[in-house]
PDB file of C-alpha atoms in Angstrom:
ATOM      1  CA  UNK A 117       0.205   0.364  -0.220  1.00  0.00           C
ATOM      2  CA  UNK A 118       1.380   3.022  -0.841  1.00  0.00           C
ATOM      3  CA  UNK A 119       1.937   5.645   1.692  1.00  0.00           C
ATOM      4  CA  UNK A 120       0.167   9.400   1.562  1.00  0.00           C
ATOM      5  CA  UNK A 121       2.612  12.509   1.769  1.00  0.00           C
ATOM      6  CA  UNK A 122       0.494  14.374   4.595  1.00  0.00           C
ATOM      7  CA  UNK A 123       0.300  17.595   5.444  1.00  0.00           C
ATOM      8  CA  UNK A 124       2.050  17.356   8.931  1.00  0.00           C
ATOM      9  CA  UNK A 125       5.054  14.742   7.050  1.00  0.00           C
ATOM     10  CA  UNK A 126       6.003  18.272   4.990  1.00  0.00           C
ATOM     11  CA  UNK A 127       5.476  20.852   7.677  1.00  0.00           C
ATOM     12  CA  UNK A 128       7.987  18.556   9.613  1.00  0.00           C
ATOM     13  CA  UNK A 129      10.574  17.685   6.338  1.00  0.00           C
ATOM     14  CA  UNK A 130       9.887  21.759   6.194  1.00  0.00           C
ATOM     15  CA  UNK A 131      10.983  22.359  10.145  1.00  0.00           C
ATOM     16  CA  UNK A 132      13.587  19.531   9.760  1.00  0.00           C
ATOM     17  CA  UNK A 133      15.570  21.295   6.812  1.00  0.00           C
ATOM     18  CA  UNK A 134      15.195  24.691   8.110  1.00  0.00           C
ATOM     19  CA  UNK A 135      16.662  23.054  11.372  1.00  0.00           C
ATOM     20  CA  UNK A 136      19.897  20.823   9.180  1.00  0.00           C
ATOM     21  CA  UNK A 137      20.581  24.280   7.674  1.00  0.00           C
ATOM     22  CA  UNK A 138      21.223  27.168  10.307  1.00  0.00           C
ATOM     23  CA  UNK A 139      23.197  24.159  12.506  1.00  0.00           C
ATOM     24  CA  UNK A 140      25.543  24.126   9.446  1.00  0.00           C
ATOM     25  CA  UNK A 141      25.108  26.458   7.069  1.00  0.00           C
ATOM     26  CA  UNK A 142      28.101  28.719  10.515  1.00  0.00           C
ATOM     27  CA  UNK A 143      30.452  25.495   9.910  1.00  0.00           C
ATOM     28  CA  UNK A 144      30.000  26.063   5.506  1.00  0.00           C
ATOM     29  CA  UNK A 145      30.464  29.115   5.720  1.00  0.00           C
ATOM     30  CA  UNK A 146      33.960  28.824   7.647  1.00  0.00           C
ATOM     31  CA  UNK A 147      34.884  26.843   4.852  1.00  0.00           C
ATOM     32  CA  UNK A 148      33.973  28.673   1.799  1.00  0.00           C
ATOM     33  CA  UNK A 149      35.683  31.205   3.391  1.00  0.00           C
ATOM     34  CA  UNK A 150      39.420  29.887   4.830  1.00  0.00           C
ATOM     35  CA  UNK A 151      38.824  27.943   1.782  1.00  0.00           C
ATOM     36  CA  UNK A 152      39.094  31.920  -0.768  1.00  0.00           C
ATOM     37  CA  UNK A 153      41.434  34.533  -1.633  1.00  0.00           C
ATOM     38  CA  UNK A 154      41.975  37.101   0.962  1.00  0.00           C
ATOM     39  CA  UNK A 155      41.793  39.440  -1.885  1.00  0.00           C
ATOM     40  CA  UNK A 156      37.969  38.828  -1.659  1.00  0.00           C
ATOM     41  CA  UNK A 157      37.914  37.924   1.843  1.00  0.00           C
ATOM     42  CA  UNK A 158      38.266  42.094   3.226  1.00  0.00           C
ATOM     43  CA  UNK A 159      36.337  43.231   0.815  1.00  0.00           C
ATOM     44  CA  UNK A 160      33.754  40.434   2.067  1.00  0.00           C
ATOM     45  CA  UNK A 161      32.676  39.161  -1.454  1.00  0.00           C
ATOM     46  CA  UNK A 162      32.786  35.160  -0.248  1.00  0.00           C
ATOM     47  CA  UNK A 163      28.869  33.847   0.120  1.00  0.00           C
ATOM     48  CA  UNK A 164      27.776  30.630  -1.005  1.00  0.00           C
ATOM     49  CA  UNK A 165      31.325  29.425  -2.784  1.00  0.00           C
ATOM     50  CA  UNK A 166      34.905  30.186  -2.834  1.00  0.00           C
ATOM     51  CA  UNK A 167      36.002  33.116  -4.250  1.00  0.00           C
ATOM     52  CA  UNK A 168      39.857  32.401  -5.402  1.00  0.00           C
ATOM     53  CA  UNK A 169      40.193  29.049  -4.426  1.00  0.00           C
ATOM     54  CA  UNK A 170      43.492  28.533  -2.263  1.00  0.00           C
ATOM     55  CA  UNK A 171      44.884  25.990   0.540  1.00  0.00           C
ATOM     56  CA  UNK A 172      47.751  29.184   2.163  1.00  0.00           C
ATOM     57  CA  UNK A 173      45.813  29.254   5.092  1.00  0.00           C
ATOM     58  CA  UNK A 174      45.861  25.424   5.686  1.00  0.00           C
ATOM     59  CA  UNK A 175      49.260  25.131   4.928  1.00  0.00           C
ATOM     60  CA  UNK A 176      50.283  28.198   7.567  1.00  0.00           C
ATOM     61  CA  UNK A 177      48.067  26.641  10.201  1.00  0.00           C
ATOM     62  CA  UNK A 178      49.615  22.979   9.616  1.00  0.00           C
ATOM     63  CA  UNK A 179      52.989  24.129   9.888  1.00  0.00           C
ATOM     64  CA  UNK A 180      52.367  26.466  13.352  1.00  0.00           C
ATOM     65  CA  UNK A 181      53.847  23.095  15.707  1.00  0.00           C
ATOM     66  CA  UNK A 182      51.853  24.155  18.896  1.00  0.00           C
ATOM     67  CA  UNK A 183      49.120  22.917  16.211  1.00  0.00           C
ATOM     68  CA  UNK A 184      50.119  19.285  16.453  1.00  0.00           C
ATOM     69  CA  UNK A 185      51.349  19.645  19.811  1.00  0.00           C
ATOM     70  CA  UNK A 186      47.895  20.055  20.884  1.00  0.00           C
ATOM     71  CA  UNK A 187      47.093  17.076  18.318  1.00  0.00           C
ATOM     72  CA  UNK A 188      48.815  14.867  19.698  1.00  0.00           C
ATOM     73  CA  UNK A 189      47.829  16.064  23.525  1.00  0.00           C
ATOM     74  CA  UNK A 190      44.364  15.505  22.838  1.00  0.00           C
ATOM     75  CA  UNK A 191      44.319  12.503  21.085  1.00  0.00           C
ATOM     76  CA  UNK A 192      46.131  11.158  23.489  1.00  0.00           C
ATOM     77  CA  UNK A 193      43.496  12.712  26.121  1.00  0.00           C
ATOM     78  CA  UNK A 194      41.250  11.518  23.869  1.00  0.00           C
ATOM     79  CA  UNK A 195      42.359   7.899  23.816  1.00  0.00           C
ATOM     80  CA  UNK A 196      43.748   6.587  27.206  1.00  0.00           C
ATOM     81  CA  UNK A 197      40.829   8.966  28.503  1.00  0.00           C
ATOM     82  CA  UNK A 198      38.144   8.026  26.919  1.00  0.00           C
ATOM     83  CA  UNK A 199      38.948   3.697  27.480  1.00  0.00           C
ATOM     84  CA  UNK A 200      39.841   4.070  31.157  1.00  0.00           C
ATOM     85  CA  UNK A 201      36.440   6.064  30.938  1.00  0.00           C
ATOM     86  CA  UNK A 202      34.495   3.142  30.067  1.00  0.00           C
ATOM     87  CA  UNK A 203      35.766   0.346  31.493  1.00  0.00           C
ATOM     88  CA  UNK A 204      34.627   1.502  34.947  1.00  0.00           C
ATOM     89  CA  UNK A 205      31.949   2.689  33.814  1.00  0.00           C
ATOM     90  CA  UNK A 206      30.413   0.321  32.836  1.00  0.00           C
ATOM     91  CA  UNK A 207      32.006  -2.334  35.433  1.00  0.00           C
ATOM     92  CA  UNK A 208      29.317   0.383  38.178  1.00  0.00           C
ATOM     93  CA  UNK A 209      26.847   0.469  36.039  1.00  0.00           C
ATOM     94  CA  UNK A 210      26.851  -3.681  35.532  1.00  0.00           C
ATOM     95  CA  UNK A 211      27.505  -3.400  39.677  1.00  0.00           C
ATOM     96  CA  UNK A 212      24.305  -1.776  39.979  1.00  0.00           C
ATOM     97  CA  UNK A 213      22.600  -2.981  37.805  1.00  0.00           C
ATOM     98  CA  UNK A 214      22.209  -6.144  39.796  1.00  0.00           C
ATOM     99  CA  UNK A 215      19.456  -6.454  41.990  1.00  0.00           C
ATOM    100  CA  UNK A 216      21.578  -9.241  44.824  1.00  0.00           C
ATOM    101  CA  UNK A 217      23.580  -5.980  45.351  1.00  0.00           C
ATOM    102  CA  UNK A 218      23.823  -4.835  49.220  1.00  0.00           C
ATOM    103  CA  UNK A 219      22.925  -1.233  49.658  1.00  0.00           C
ATOM    104  CA  UNK A 220      21.890  -1.117  45.742  1.00  0.00           C
ATOM    105  CA  UNK A 221      19.368   1.658  45.866  1.00  0.00           C
ATOM    106  CA  UNK A 222      21.797   3.487  48.441  1.00  0.00           C
ATOM    107  CA  UNK A 223      24.733   3.525  46.100  1.00  0.00           C
ATOM    108  CA  UNK A 224      22.273   4.442  43.275  1.00  0.00           C
ATOM    109  CA  UNK A 225      20.897   7.452  45.193  1.00  0.00           C
ATOM    110  CA  UNK A 226      24.458   8.940  45.947  1.00  0.00           C
ATOM    111  CA  UNK A 227      25.199   8.587  42.314  1.00  0.00           C
ATOM    112  CA  UNK A 228      22.368  10.949  42.071  1.00  0.00           C
ATOM    113  CA  UNK A 229      22.758  13.465  43.867  1.00  0.00           C
ATOM    114  CA  UNK A 230      26.392  14.235  42.488  1.00  0.00           C
ATOM    115  CA  UNK A 231      24.200  15.027  40.048  1.00  0.00           C
ATOM    116  CA  UNK A 232      22.196  17.750  41.762  1.00  0.00           C
ATOM    117  CA  UNK A 233      25.535  18.821  43.641  1.00  0.00           C
ATOM    118  CA  UNK A 234      29.281  19.013  44.001  1.00  0.00           C
ATOM    119  CA  UNK A 235      31.551  19.914  45.617  1.00  0.00           C
ATOM    120  CA  UNK A 236      32.963  23.143  42.941  1.00  0.00           C
ATOM    121  CA  UNK A 237      35.996  24.158  40.766  1.00  0.00           C
ATOM    122  CA  UNK A 238      37.929  25.128  43.896  1.00  0.00           C
ATOM    123  CA  UNK A 239      37.637  21.943  46.001  1.00  0.00           C
ATOM    124  CA  UNK A 240      38.439  19.790  42.893  1.00  0.00           C
ATOM    125  CA  UNK A 241      41.341  22.338  42.271  1.00  0.00           C
ATOM    126  CA  UNK A 242      42.152  21.863  46.116  1.00  0.00           C
ATOM    127  CA  UNK A 243      42.351  18.084  45.397  1.00  0.00           C
ATOM    128  CA  UNK A 244      44.099  16.927  42.127  1.00  0.00           C
ATOM    129  CA  UNK A 245      47.020  19.915  43.687  1.00  0.00           C
ATOM    130  CA  UNK A 246      46.808  17.677  46.574  1.00  0.00           C
ATOM    131  CA  UNK A 247      47.520  14.017  44.571  1.00  0.00           C
ATOM    132  CA  UNK A 248      50.511  15.524  42.254  1.00  0.00           C
ATOM    133  CA  UNK A 249      48.342  15.511  39.612  1.00  0.00           C
ATOM    134  CA  UNK A 250      49.354  19.366  38.305  1.00  0.00           C
ATOM    135  CA  UNK A 251      50.727  19.113  35.561  1.00  0.00           C
ATOM    136  CA  UNK A 252      50.191  15.681  34.311  1.00  0.00           C
ATOM    137  CA  UNK A 253      48.087  13.407  31.814  1.00  0.00           C
ATOM    138  CA  UNK A 254      45.974  12.675  34.700  1.00  0.00           C
ATOM    139  CA  UNK A 255      44.861  16.004  35.140  1.00  0.00           C
ATOM    140  CA  UNK A 256      42.873  15.101  31.827  1.00  0.00           C
ATOM    141  CA  UNK A 257      41.749  11.858  32.197  1.00  0.00           C
ATOM    142  CA  UNK A 258      41.033  11.267  36.573  1.00  0.00           C
ATOM    143  CA  UNK A 259      38.855  14.196  37.767  1.00  0.00           C
ATOM    144  CA  UNK A 260      35.925  13.203  34.886  1.00  0.00           C
ATOM    145  CA  UNK A 261      36.894   9.681  34.369  1.00  0.00           C
ATOM    146  CA  UNK A 262      33.127   8.945  34.776  1.00  0.00           C
ATOM    147  CA  UNK A 263      30.620  10.792  33.462  1.00  0.00           C
ATOM    148  CA  UNK A 264      26.822  10.138  36.793  1.00  0.00           C
ATOM    149  CA  UNK A 265      24.844  10.825  33.375  1.00  0.00           C
ATOM    150  CA  UNK A 266      26.407   7.795  31.707  1.00  0.00           C
ATOM    151  CA  UNK A 267      26.610   5.755  34.094  1.00  0.00           C
ATOM    152  CA  UNK A 268      22.828   6.251  34.552  1.00  0.00           C
ATOM    153  CA  UNK A 269      22.353   4.777  30.846  1.00  0.00           C
ATOM    154  CA  UNK A 270      24.399   2.440  31.165  1.00  0.00           C
ATOM    155  CA  UNK A 271      23.071   1.290  33.760  1.00  0.00           C
ATOM    156  CA  UNK A 272      18.934   1.280  32.718  1.00  0.00           C
ATOM    157  CA  UNK A 273      20.471  -0.937  29.784  1.00  0.00           C
ATOM    158  CA  UNK A 274      22.470  -4.258  31.245  1.00  0.00           C
ATOM    159  CA  UNK A 275      19.521  -4.114  33.542  1.00  0.00           C
ATOM    160  CA  UNK A 276      17.221  -4.179  30.562  1.00  0.00           C
ATOM    161  CA  UNK A 277      19.232  -7.301  29.575  1.00  0.00           C
ATOM    162  CA  UNK A 278      17.683 -10.869  30.371  1.00  0.00           C
ATOM    163  CA  UNK A 279      18.409 -11.789  33.591  1.00  0.00           C
ATOM    164  CA  UNK A 280      18.519 -15.756  32.647  1.00  0.00           C
ATOM    165  CA  UNK A 281      21.300 -14.780  31.029  1.00  0.00           C
ATOM    166  CA  UNK A 282      23.447 -14.421  34.217  1.00  0.00           C
ATOM    167  CA  UNK A 283      21.786 -17.644  35.934  1.00  0.00           C
ATOM    168  CA  UNK A 284      23.153 -19.471  32.490  1.00  0.00           C
ATOM    169  CA  UNK A 285      26.813 -18.266  33.342  1.00  0.00           C
ATOM    170  CA  UNK A 286      26.345 -19.374  36.961  1.00  0.00           C
ATOM    171  CA  UNK A 287      25.697 -22.635  35.883  1.00  0.00           C
ATOM    172  CA  UNK A 288      28.338 -23.030  33.339  1.00  0.00           C
ATOM    173  CA  UNK A 289      30.681 -22.024  36.205  1.00  0.00           C
ATOM    174  CA  UNK A 290      31.488 -18.194  35.164  1.00  0.00           C
ATOM    175  CA  UNK A 291      32.340 -15.382  38.488  1.00  0.00           C
ATOM    176  CA  UNK A 292      31.165 -12.111  38.056  1.00  0.00           C
ATOM    177  CA  UNK A 293      33.541 -10.988  36.283  1.00  0.00           C
ATOM    178  CA  UNK A 294      33.580 -14.127  33.744  1.00  0.00           C
ATOM    179  CA  UNK A 295      29.462 -12.891  32.984  1.00  0.00           C
ATOM    180  CA  UNK A 296      30.013  -9.424  32.255  1.00  0.00           C
ATOM    181  CA  UNK A 297      33.244 -10.161  30.473  1.00  0.00           C
ATOM    182  CA  UNK A 298      31.691 -13.192  28.463  1.00  0.00           C
ATOM    183  CA  UNK A 299      27.944 -12.045  28.550  1.00  0.00           C
ATOM    184  CA  UNK A 300      27.405  -8.986  29.135  1.00  0.00           C
ATOM    185  CA  UNK A 301      29.767  -7.184  27.280  1.00  0.00           C
ATOM    186  CA  UNK A 302      29.428  -8.288  24.039  1.00  0.00           C
ATOM    187  CA  UNK A 303      25.632  -8.155  24.065  1.00  0.00           C
ATOM    188  CA  UNK A 304      26.260  -4.462  24.973  1.00  0.00           C
ATOM    189  CA  UNK A 305      28.155  -2.997  21.812  1.00  0.00           C
ATOM    190  CA  UNK A 306      25.445  -0.181  21.098  1.00  0.00           C
ATOM    191  CA  UNK A 307      25.607   1.146  24.541  1.00  0.00           C
ATOM    192  CA  UNK A 308      29.217   0.984  24.530  1.00  0.00           C
ATOM    193  CA  UNK A 309      29.512   2.662  20.938  1.00  0.00           C
ATOM    194  CA  UNK A 310      27.810   5.136  22.705  1.00  0.00           C
ATOM    195  CA  UNK A 311      28.577   6.508  25.499  1.00  0.00           C
ATOM    196  CA  UNK A 312      32.323   6.374  23.751  1.00  0.00           C
ATOM    197  CA  UNK A 313      31.354   8.306  21.503  1.00  0.00           C
ATOM    198  CA  UNK A 314      29.996  10.681  24.412  1.00  0.00           C
ATOM    199  CA  UNK A 315      33.476  10.402  27.063  1.00  0.00           C
ATOM    200  CA  UNK A 316      35.560  11.157  23.002  1.00  0.00           C
ATOM    201  CA  UNK A 317      33.300  14.257  22.208  1.00  0.00           C
ATOM    202  CA  UNK A 318      33.575  15.691  25.988  1.00  0.00           C
ATOM    203  CA  UNK A 319      37.215  14.491  26.241  1.00  0.00           C
ATOM    204  CA  UNK A 320      38.249  16.544  22.695  1.00  0.00           C
ATOM    205  CA  UNK A 321      36.336  18.894  23.411  1.00  0.00           C
ATOM    206  CA  UNK A 322      37.735  19.506  27.399  1.00  0.00           C
ATOM    207  CA  UNK A 323      39.770  22.942  28.043  1.00  0.00           C
ATOM    208  CA  UNK A 324      37.908  24.051  31.408  1.00  0.00           C
ATOM    209  CA  UNK A 325      40.678  20.776  32.624  1.00  0.00           C
ATOM    210  CA  UNK A 326      43.604  22.148  31.169  1.00  0.00           C
ATOM    211  CA  UNK A 327      43.531  26.096  32.208  1.00  0.00           C
ATOM    212  CA  UNK A 328      42.512  24.543  35.110  1.00  0.00           C
ATOM    213  CA  UNK A 329      45.470  22.086  36.003  1.00  0.00           C
ATOM    214  CA  UNK A 330      48.018  22.404  33.517  1.00  0.00           C
ATOM    215  CA  UNK A 331      51.173  24.566  33.664  1.00  0.00           C
ATOM    216  CA  UNK A 332      53.322  22.940  30.916  1.00  0.00           C
ATOM    217  CA  UNK A 333      52.872  24.984  27.440  1.00  0.00           C
ATOM    218  CA  UNK A 334      54.168  21.029  25.861  1.00  0.00           C
ATOM    219  CA  UNK A 335      51.237  19.226  27.296  1.00  0.00           C
ATOM    220  CA  UNK A 336      47.931  21.633  26.278  1.00  0.00           C
ATOM    221  CA  UNK A 337      45.163  19.720  24.296  1.00  0.00           C
ATOM    222  CA  UNK A 338      44.438  20.968  21.316  1.00  0.00           C
ATOM    223  CA  UNK A 339      41.642  23.372  22.505  1.00  0.00           C
ATOM    224  CA  UNK A 340      43.398  25.186  24.310  1.00  0.00           C
ATOM    225  CA  UNK A 341      45.550  25.657  21.733  1.00  0.00           C
ATOM    226  CA  UNK A 342      42.550  26.773  19.875  1.00  0.00           C
ATOM    227  CA  UNK A 343      41.384  29.140  22.088  1.00  0.00           C
ATOM    228  CA  UNK A 344      44.700  30.942  22.514  1.00  0.00           C
ATOM    229  CA  UNK A 345      45.425  31.371  18.693  1.00  0.00           C
ATOM    230  CA  UNK A 346      41.333  32.481  18.455  1.00  0.00           C
ATOM    231  CA  UNK A 347      40.269  34.618  21.064  1.00  0.00           C
ATOM    232  CA  UNK A 348      43.651  35.479  22.649  1.00  0.00           C
ATOM    233  CA  UNK A 349      44.705  36.825  18.971  1.00  0.00           C
ATOM    234  CA  UNK A 350      48.841  34.596  19.481  1.00  0.00           C
ATOM    235  CA  UNK A 351      48.748  34.254  15.512  1.00  0.00           C
ATOM    236  CA  UNK A 352      49.020  37.458  14.496  1.00  0.00           C
ATOM    237  CA  UNK A 353      49.266  41.149  16.305  1.00  0.00           C
ATOM    238  CA  UNK A 354      47.119  42.625  13.211  1.00  0.00           C
ATOM    239  CA  UNK A 355      44.610  42.020  10.903  1.00  0.00           C
ATOM    240  CA  UNK A 356      46.848  39.854   8.390  1.00  0.00           C
ATOM    241  CA  UNK A 357      49.416  38.386   9.027  1.00  0.00           C
ATOM    242  CA  UNK A 358      52.525  37.047   6.257  1.00  0.00           C
ATOM    243  CA  UNK A 359      51.391  33.146   5.137  1.00  0.00           C
ATOM    244  CA  UNK A 360      52.525  30.790   2.299  1.00  0.00           C
ATOM    245  CA  UNK A 361      55.020  32.316  -0.877  1.00  0.00           C
ATOM    246  CA  UNK A 362      53.427  36.372  -1.079  1.00  0.00           C
ATOM    247  CA  UNK A 363      50.313  35.780   0.152  1.00  0.00           C
ATOM    248  CA  UNK A 364      48.506  37.594   3.183  1.00  0.00           C
ATOM    249  CA  UNK A 365      46.103  35.533   5.204  1.00  0.00           C
ATOM    250  CA  UNK A 366      43.059  37.558   6.789  1.00  0.00           C
ATOM    251  CA  UNK A 367      42.664  36.926  10.404  1.00  0.00           C
ATOM    252  CA  UNK A 368      39.331  35.471  10.094  1.00  0.00           C
ATOM    253  CA  UNK A 369      40.094  33.446   7.767  1.00  0.00           C
ATOM    254  CA  UNK A 370      43.472  31.905   9.375  1.00  0.00           C
ATOM    255  CA  UNK A 371      40.727  31.298  12.526  1.00  0.00           C
ATOM    256  CA  UNK A 372      38.097  29.656  10.490  1.00  0.00           C
ATOM    257  CA  UNK A 373      40.385  27.348   9.536  1.00  0.00           C
ATOM    258  CA  UNK A 374      41.791  26.493  12.679  1.00  0.00           C
ATOM    259  CA  UNK A 375      38.380  25.570  14.067  1.00  0.00           C
ATOM    260  CA  UNK A 376      38.031  23.477  10.809  1.00  0.00           C
ATOM    261  CA  UNK A 377      41.559  21.439  11.601  1.00  0.00           C
ATOM    262  CA  UNK A 378      40.775  21.128  14.941  1.00  0.00           C
ATOM    263  CA  UNK A 379      37.434  20.021  14.601  1.00  0.00           C
ATOM    264  CA  UNK A 380      37.272  17.567  11.210  1.00  0.00           C
ATOM    265  CA  UNK A 381      38.922  13.744  13.085  1.00  0.00           C
ATOM    266  CA  UNK A 382      36.411  13.819  15.390  1.00  0.00           C
ATOM    267  CA  UNK A 383      33.355  14.429  13.633  1.00  0.00           C
ATOM    268  CA  UNK A 384      35.208  11.645  11.765  1.00  0.00           C
ATOM    269  CA  UNK A 385      34.254   8.909  13.652  1.00  0.00           C
ATOM    270  CA  UNK A 386      30.732   9.338  14.458  1.00  0.00           C
ATOM    271  CA  UNK A 387      29.886   8.502  11.112  1.00  0.00           C
ATOM    272  CA  UNK A 388      31.255   4.792  12.031  1.00  0.00           C
ATOM    273  CA  UNK A 389      29.511   4.586  14.929  1.00  0.00           C
ATOM    274  CA  UNK A 390      25.268   7.082  14.330  1.00  0.00           C
ATOM    275  CA  UNK A 391      24.147   3.388  13.694  1.00  0.00           C
ATOM    276  CA  UNK A 392      25.031   2.648  17.545  1.00  0.00           C
ATOM    277  CA  UNK A 393      24.804   5.540  18.981  1.00  0.00           C
ATOM    278  CA  UNK A 394      21.026   6.330  17.702  1.00  0.00           C
ATOM    279  CA  UNK A 395      20.134   2.215  19.237  1.00  0.00           C
ATOM    280  CA  UNK A 396      21.999   2.986  22.000  1.00  0.00           C
ATOM    281  CA  UNK A 397      20.501   6.070  23.329  1.00  0.00           C
ATOM    282  CA  UNK A 398      16.531   5.768  23.070  1.00  0.00           C
ATOM    283  CA  UNK A 399      17.178   1.731  24.593  1.00  0.00           C
ATOM    284  CA  UNK A 400      19.765   2.431  27.402  1.00  0.00           C
ATOM    285  CA  UNK A 401      17.110   6.194  27.817  1.00  0.00           C
ATOM    286  CA  UNK A 402      13.878   4.083  27.769  1.00  0.00           C
ATOM    287  CA  UNK A 403      13.968   0.103  29.353  1.00  0.00           C
ATOM    288  CA  UNK A 404      14.476  -1.031  32.576  1.00  0.00           C
TER     289      UNK A 404
END
């Protein structure tokens, strides 16, 4: 039976198209400006398409050593932090999802309590300093290692898995760790991919922790370097700087190119986990 295209569907398509355009156009405009010749950018003649196509701005950005230091640090923080956060979050969520956990409701209330109240910036800073994590990679990973929201989503997902699977594992002689590793985790690829993406994006975009806990320039993540380049004006003193060859590079183009270079890697990851992302987020938030 052929489906009718109703007025409701037409309005939905129109509204979603407008929302998509509003969300994507700023990024598209940055790409267009960064690929345009400086003379057109300075005259404000760049519109929907690049004018005077050139890659000089990207050549200039990628020649900056700070960008590569930031990439190295950010990739290290993202990979290591995501693995550690996912491991501890999944173990905590699995424990809280078990019905036989002693004082399980009490521990769950403590977890929820942290969503409403926290020690604040200064106490957290004092704790990090007192344990000797200042100016180290652990300052970027340990303080935000477990997200309460991600823990609750994963717990809800684990709680929706059949309890009979756990009983079957016990009959086969598996202990709790064996059940978790050999039965629960293989069935949880969707939620693991979803939470991994949440953690990876959060760590990739994290510059707040670096501003608080890092003083060594060689440990700065890409986002702090991007902030320094774009907001603090460390790229140049004026609005124009010398670029590749004899061409000039406009401040605006350079800022846009720097933003694009820093955001493309994490955006490229999303298509590979998108099918798990929607499924895991829906199941983890609705079941249980």
